[in-house]
Amino acid sequence: MSRVSRRTLLTGGLGLTGLGVGAAAAGVGLAREDAQPEPSTLPFFGVHQSGIVTPMQTHASFIGLDLLDRSDHDALRGILRMWSQDAANLTQGKAGFSDTEPELASTPARLSVAVGLGRGAFTSPALAGRRPSWLRPLPAFAIDRLEERWGQTDVVVHVASDDPMTLAHAVRAITAPVRRRTRLRWVQQGFHHGRNLFGQVDGTVQPADDRHDDLVWDDGSEQGWMAGGTSLVLRRIAMNMDTWEALDRHGRELSTGRTLDNGAPLTGSNEHDQPVFTATRGGIPVIPESSHIARAHQRSDREQFLRRPYNYDVPPDSGLIFAAYQRDPVVQYVPVQQRLSDADALNEWTTPIGSAVYAMLPGAREYLGETLFG
Ligand code: HEM
């Protein structure tokens, strides 16, 4: 059987049509603008890491690790070199360096491996001066009920693929060889669908593609080595399914400001219609001022970031792995999160239980982190 036909069969068997996740997202009945077939491999080398502005794959794992010796930056460089070598192969459907099961590498299904560094990775004297100024904990928010077990780590690896077997194989390739030099703190597994577990269409409003250079990618103006990288805010947000389901459908729509059937704003009829926050009916705002979109909507041009929500479902716990990418989280993300903490109707059913901030490395020419150590 040829490679292509075998891959088509495999993805077909997973319920995906053709090769693309765009088509899978279209399965929710939405006219997604990105519903083009996607090639099944993503580049590993390039100006930016794949897996950040890439149309979302259906499965993802975020791996949080601490360095056993933070003062040893050569050890960190060694880890990044090794991961780069493996990821360069695995993303192209080739076996990893010490792969005992190369068959599991043969269906990359848009595998991406993206690495970020937390504040603790900048402890060694050689790296201390290279930490971006925004790489610090978010302010404490009144809604937070943060659990240490989902907290900040020194390193994060975001692995994503349309095939959960490929993903599992890659996660193994990343974690197994670094066990003597790192401590695995958490793996957050999620899936992307186009809807979240509250049934809401999620991920509609995003920065325009032609604003990525300005809003997402770092230009190196503060830390030269970060040019082409970005920041990741990773929040784990529990969603209370029992109390949400107790609310009637209209109440659920008012809390968000959008309809459940196609995600249109309450002032419109299609998902991508612009919400009209000033519209009233009988003197009452059609989109309540306390609704999630009224509170979250940008109030200045800088208050924009790329949202990549993955669902997690570990019964009885469900929620979102909320990943937000932006050039500067302090300027772009924090004001929005503060408004949501102050008043957001959704807070009644959602609780942030994990929070971490990372510097996502620029893309690799030779290996990830080369500009940091260069
Ligand atoms: C929009 C759900 C947490 C920021 C939305 C939408 C939904 C949603 C359904 C409307 C569709 C869309 O544009 O994607 C949720 C749920 C959350 C959550 C269930 C928690 C469990 C957050 C957090 C932030 C955030 C933590 C950032 C601090 C936004 C923004 C928009 C949005 C900026 C677009 C607002 C607009 O301009 O219309 N969210 N969200 N959300 N959300 Fe969330």
Tab-separated table of C-alpha atoms in Angstrom, residues 20-254:
chain	number	residue	atom	x	y	z
A	20	GLY	CA	-7.028	18.484	6.929
A	21	VAL	CA	-8.274	19.580	10.300
A	22	GLY	CA	-10.060	22.415	8.510
A	23	ALA	CA	-12.395	19.793	7.121
A	24	ALA	CA	-12.770	18.273	10.582
A	25	ALA	CA	-13.705	21.670	11.991
A	26	ALA	CA	-16.263	22.017	9.194
A	27	GLY	CA	-17.846	18.884	10.657
A	28	VAL	CA	-19.377	21.043	13.390
A	29	GLY	CA	-21.558	22.563	10.677
A	30	LEU	CA	-19.795	25.903	10.532
A	31	ALA	CA	-18.543	27.648	7.425
A	32	ARG	CA	-14.950	28.000	8.674
A	33	GLU	CA	-12.831	30.331	6.593
A	34	ASP	CA	-9.870	28.027	7.055
A	35	ALA	CA	-11.662	24.926	5.750
A	36	GLN	CA	-8.972	24.255	3.144
A	37	PRO	CA	-7.261	20.857	2.984
A	38	GLU	CA	-3.974	21.145	4.874
A	39	PRO	CA	-0.763	19.335	3.884
A	40	SER	CA	0.029	16.548	6.340
A	41	THR	CA	3.498	17.786	7.304
A	42	LEU	CA	4.429	21.108	8.828
A	43	PRO	CA	7.938	22.536	8.529
A	44	PHE	CA	10.150	22.220	11.591
A	45	PHE	CA	12.792	24.750	10.471
A	46	GLY	CA	11.882	28.364	9.758
A	47	VAL	CA	11.605	31.893	11.137
A	48	HIS	CA	8.821	30.865	13.542
A	49	GLN	CA	8.011	27.590	15.276
A	50	SER	CA	5.117	25.679	13.695
A	51	GLY	CA	2.053	25.062	15.849
A	52	ILE	CA	1.464	28.674	16.901
A	53	VAL	CA	-0.333	30.401	14.024
A	54	THR	CA	-0.854	27.042	12.259
A	55	PRO	CA	-4.574	26.148	11.912
A	56	MET	CA	-5.203	24.138	15.071
A	57	GLN	CA	-4.594	20.392	15.012
A	58	THR	CA	-7.253	18.248	16.666
A	59	HIS	CA	-5.064	16.879	19.497
A	60	ALA	CA	-2.445	18.524	21.687
A	61	SER	CA	-0.326	17.935	24.763
A	62	PHE	CA	1.426	20.629	26.739
A	63	ILE	CA	4.344	19.150	28.677
A	64	GLY	CA	5.594	21.124	31.705
A	65	LEU	CA	9.116	20.291	32.916
A	66	ASP	CA	11.497	21.713	35.499
A	67	LEU	CA	15.265	21.669	35.047
A	68	LEU	CA	17.025	19.705	37.775
A	69	ASP	CA	20.040	22.046	37.628
A	70	ARG	CA	18.953	25.522	36.584
A	71	SER	CA	22.485	26.865	36.756
A	72	ASP	CA	23.666	24.478	34.040
A	73	HIS	CA	22.752	26.276	30.825
A	74	ASP	CA	24.825	23.853	28.765
A	75	ALA	CA	22.473	21.093	29.876
A	76	LEU	CA	19.522	23.184	28.653
A	77	ARG	CA	21.238	23.753	25.331
A	78	GLY	CA	21.867	20.003	25.040
A	79	ILE	CA	18.194	19.244	25.680
A	80	LEU	CA	17.079	21.785	23.072
A	81	ARG	CA	19.519	20.368	20.507
A	82	MET	CA	18.297	16.851	21.112
A	83	TRP	CA	14.622	17.816	20.920
A	84	SER	CA	15.308	19.763	17.713
A	85	GLN	CA	16.924	16.750	16.089
A	86	ASP	CA	14.024	14.494	17.029
A	87	ALA	CA	11.324	17.013	16.136
A	88	ALA	CA	12.957	17.736	12.751
A	89	ASN	CA	12.555	14.043	11.926
A	90	LEU	CA	9.252	13.212	13.590
A	91	THR	CA	7.407	16.186	12.069
A	92	GLN	CA	8.438	14.939	8.608
A	93	GLY	CA	7.262	11.379	9.240
A	94	LYS	CA	10.736	9.986	9.975
A	95	ALA	CA	11.847	8.037	13.022
A	96	GLY	CA	13.291	9.869	16.013
A	97	PHE	CA	16.934	9.444	17.079
A	98	SER	CA	16.502	6.419	19.348
A	99	ASP	CA	13.073	5.436	18.076
A	100	THR	CA	12.232	1.840	18.924
A	101	GLU	CA	8.879	2.053	17.106
A	102	PRO	CA	9.573	3.942	13.840
A	103	GLU	CA	6.224	2.749	12.412
A	104	LEU	CA	4.496	5.123	14.825
A	105	ALA	CA	6.326	8.050	13.231
A	106	SER	CA	5.114	7.403	9.681
A	107	THR	CA	1.854	9.402	9.869
A	108	PRO	CA	2.846	12.908	11.001
A	109	ALA	CA	-0.707	14.268	10.544
A	110	ARG	CA	0.572	17.862	10.862
A	111	LEU	CA	2.683	17.093	13.916
A	112	SER	CA	4.272	20.178	15.455
A	113	VAL	CA	6.639	20.496	18.398
A	114	ALA	CA	7.059	23.992	19.862
A	115	VAL	CA	9.252	24.780	22.864
A	116	GLY	CA	8.998	27.639	25.356
A	117	LEU	CA	10.994	28.699	28.401
A	118	GLY	CA	9.610	29.817	31.750
A	119	ARG	CA	11.275	32.284	34.063
A	120	GLY	CA	13.215	29.567	35.897
A	121	ALA	CA	15.144	28.695	32.732
A	122	PHE	CA	16.843	32.115	32.941
A	123	THR	CA	18.433	31.494	36.345
A	124	SER	CA	22.023	30.873	35.232
A	125	PRO	CA	24.274	33.992	35.167
A	126	ALA	CA	24.799	33.556	31.433
A	127	LEU	CA	21.056	33.735	30.712
A	128	ALA	CA	19.772	36.054	33.473
A	129	GLY	CA	20.240	39.185	31.353
A	130	ARG	CA	18.422	37.582	28.444
A	131	ARG	CA	15.054	37.166	30.140
A	132	PRO	CA	12.315	39.221	28.451
A	133	SER	CA	10.934	41.777	30.930
A	134	TRP	CA	7.377	40.432	30.524
A	135	LEU	CA	8.417	36.904	31.496
A	136	ARG	CA	7.053	36.984	35.039
A	137	PRO	CA	3.939	35.664	36.753
A	138	LEU	CA	0.636	37.283	35.818
A	139	PRO	CA	-0.855	39.468	38.560
A	140	ALA	CA	-3.070	37.581	41.020
A	141	PHE	CA	-6.689	37.733	39.847
A	142	ALA	CA	-9.631	37.550	42.273
A	143	ILE	CA	-11.204	34.689	40.299
A	144	ASP	CA	-8.051	32.520	40.479
A	145	ARG	CA	-8.077	29.296	42.468
A	146	LEU	CA	-4.662	28.217	41.242
A	147	GLU	CA	-3.382	24.745	42.062
A	148	GLU	CA	0.354	24.177	42.382
A	149	ARG	CA	0.092	21.015	40.272
A	150	TRP	CA	-0.812	23.096	37.189
A	151	GLY	CA	1.667	25.871	37.930
A	152	GLN	CA	4.615	27.533	36.230
A	153	THR	CA	7.424	25.289	34.966
A	154	ASP	CA	10.903	26.060	33.607
A	155	VAL	CA	10.139	24.613	30.180
A	156	VAL	CA	7.028	23.827	28.149
A	157	VAL	CA	6.758	21.679	25.037
A	158	HIS	CA	3.582	22.017	23.015
A	159	VAL	CA	3.117	18.939	20.845
A	160	ALA	CA	0.110	18.790	18.493
A	161	SER	CA	-1.140	16.518	15.710
A	162	ASP	CA	-4.346	15.477	14.004
A	163	ASP	CA	-3.556	11.873	15.007
A	164	PRO	CA	-3.574	10.984	18.742
A	165	MET	CA	-1.224	8.008	18.187
A	166	THR	CA	1.351	10.215	16.462
A	167	LEU	CA	0.990	12.691	19.305
A	168	ALA	CA	1.535	10.019	21.972
A	169	HIS	CA	4.627	8.756	20.156
A	170	ALA	CA	6.093	12.265	19.910
A	171	VAL	CA	5.363	13.036	23.576
A	172	ARG	CA	7.237	9.874	24.498
A	173	ALA	CA	10.174	10.907	22.290
A	174	ILE	CA	10.321	14.299	24.025
A	175	THR	CA	9.958	13.122	27.631
A	176	ALA	CA	11.860	9.822	27.800
A	177	PRO	CA	15.413	11.006	26.978
A	178	VAL	CA	15.401	13.961	29.421
A	179	ARG	CA	14.395	12.107	32.570
A	180	ARG	CA	17.793	12.440	34.219
A	181	ARG	CA	18.004	16.189	33.691
A	182	THR	CA	14.405	17.311	34.196
A	183	ARG	CA	11.395	16.675	36.391
A	184	LEU	CA	8.089	16.153	34.606
A	185	ARG	CA	5.547	18.354	36.410
A	186	TRP	CA	2.457	17.947	34.256
A	187	VAL	CA	1.112	16.915	30.890
A	188	GLN	CA	-2.048	18.752	29.878
A	189	GLN	CA	-3.851	16.841	27.141
A	190	GLY	CA	-6.529	18.554	25.092
A	191	PHE	CA	-8.507	18.349	21.902
A	192	HIS	CA	-9.733	21.008	19.535
A	193	HIS	CA	-13.116	20.848	17.899
A	194	GLY	CA	-14.369	24.332	17.046
A	195	ARG	CA	-16.688	24.110	20.057
A	196	ASN	CA	-15.873	23.883	23.745
A	197	LEU	CA	-17.576	21.535	26.244
A	198	PHE	CA	-20.212	24.188	27.051
A	199	GLY	CA	-21.268	23.704	23.419
A	200	GLN	CA	-20.120	27.211	22.464
A	201	VAL	CA	-18.422	27.968	19.177
A	202	ASP	CA	-15.005	29.026	20.480
A	203	GLY	CA	-12.109	30.775	18.754
A	204	THR	CA	-14.047	33.062	16.396
A	205	VAL	CA	-12.492	36.461	17.043
A	206	GLN	CA	-8.757	36.484	16.301
A	207	PRO	CA	-6.179	39.063	15.212
A	208	ALA	CA	-6.123	39.432	11.417
A	209	ASP	CA	-3.437	37.308	9.726
A	210	ASP	CA	-1.701	40.427	8.445
A	211	ARG	CA	-1.300	41.644	12.055
A	212	HIS	CA	0.717	38.627	13.227
A	213	ASP	CA	4.067	40.384	12.740
A	214	ASP	CA	2.871	43.222	14.885
A	215	LEU	CA	0.697	41.483	17.517
A	216	VAL	CA	2.089	37.945	17.798
A	217	TRP	CA	5.741	37.776	16.742
A	218	ASP	CA	8.517	39.410	18.708
A	219	ASP	CA	10.682	41.740	16.597
A	220	GLY	CA	13.756	41.471	18.822
A	221	SER	CA	13.567	45.107	19.922
A	222	GLU	CA	13.905	44.261	23.635
A	223	GLN	CA	15.804	40.975	23.528
A	224	GLY	CA	17.443	40.509	20.145
A	225	TRP	CA	17.490	36.720	20.470
A	226	MET	CA	13.656	36.615	20.740
A	227	ALA	CA	13.066	37.891	17.166
A	228	GLY	CA	10.564	35.489	15.607
A	229	GLY	CA	9.438	34.119	18.972
A	230	THR	CA	6.378	35.032	21.002
A	231	SER	CA	4.871	34.666	24.474
A	232	LEU	CA	2.446	32.011	25.632
A	233	VAL	CA	-0.018	32.485	28.481
A	234	LEU	CA	-1.307	29.053	29.429
A	235	ARG	CA	-4.344	28.960	31.707
A	236	ARG	CA	-6.160	25.829	32.818
A	237	ILE	CA	-9.786	26.783	33.405
A	238	ALA	CA	-12.236	24.355	35.001
A	239	MET	CA	-15.792	24.460	33.629
A	240	ASN	CA	-18.666	23.398	35.875
A	241	MET	CA	-20.845	21.300	33.582
A	242	ASP	CA	-23.534	20.587	36.209
A	243	THR	CA	-24.402	24.202	36.989
A	244	TRP	CA	-24.017	25.276	33.336
A	245	GLU	CA	-26.495	22.612	32.212
A	246	ALA	CA	-28.950	23.803	34.889
A	247	LEU	CA	-29.203	27.181	33.121
A	248	ASP	CA	-31.762	27.549	30.309
A	249	ARG	CA	-30.491	28.020	26.755
A	250	HIS	CA	-31.326	31.729	26.604
A	251	GLY	CA	-29.458	32.324	29.851
A	252	ARG	CA	-26.471	30.458	28.459
A	253	GLU	CA	-26.499	32.653	25.357
A	254	LEU	CA	-26.854	35.878	27.377
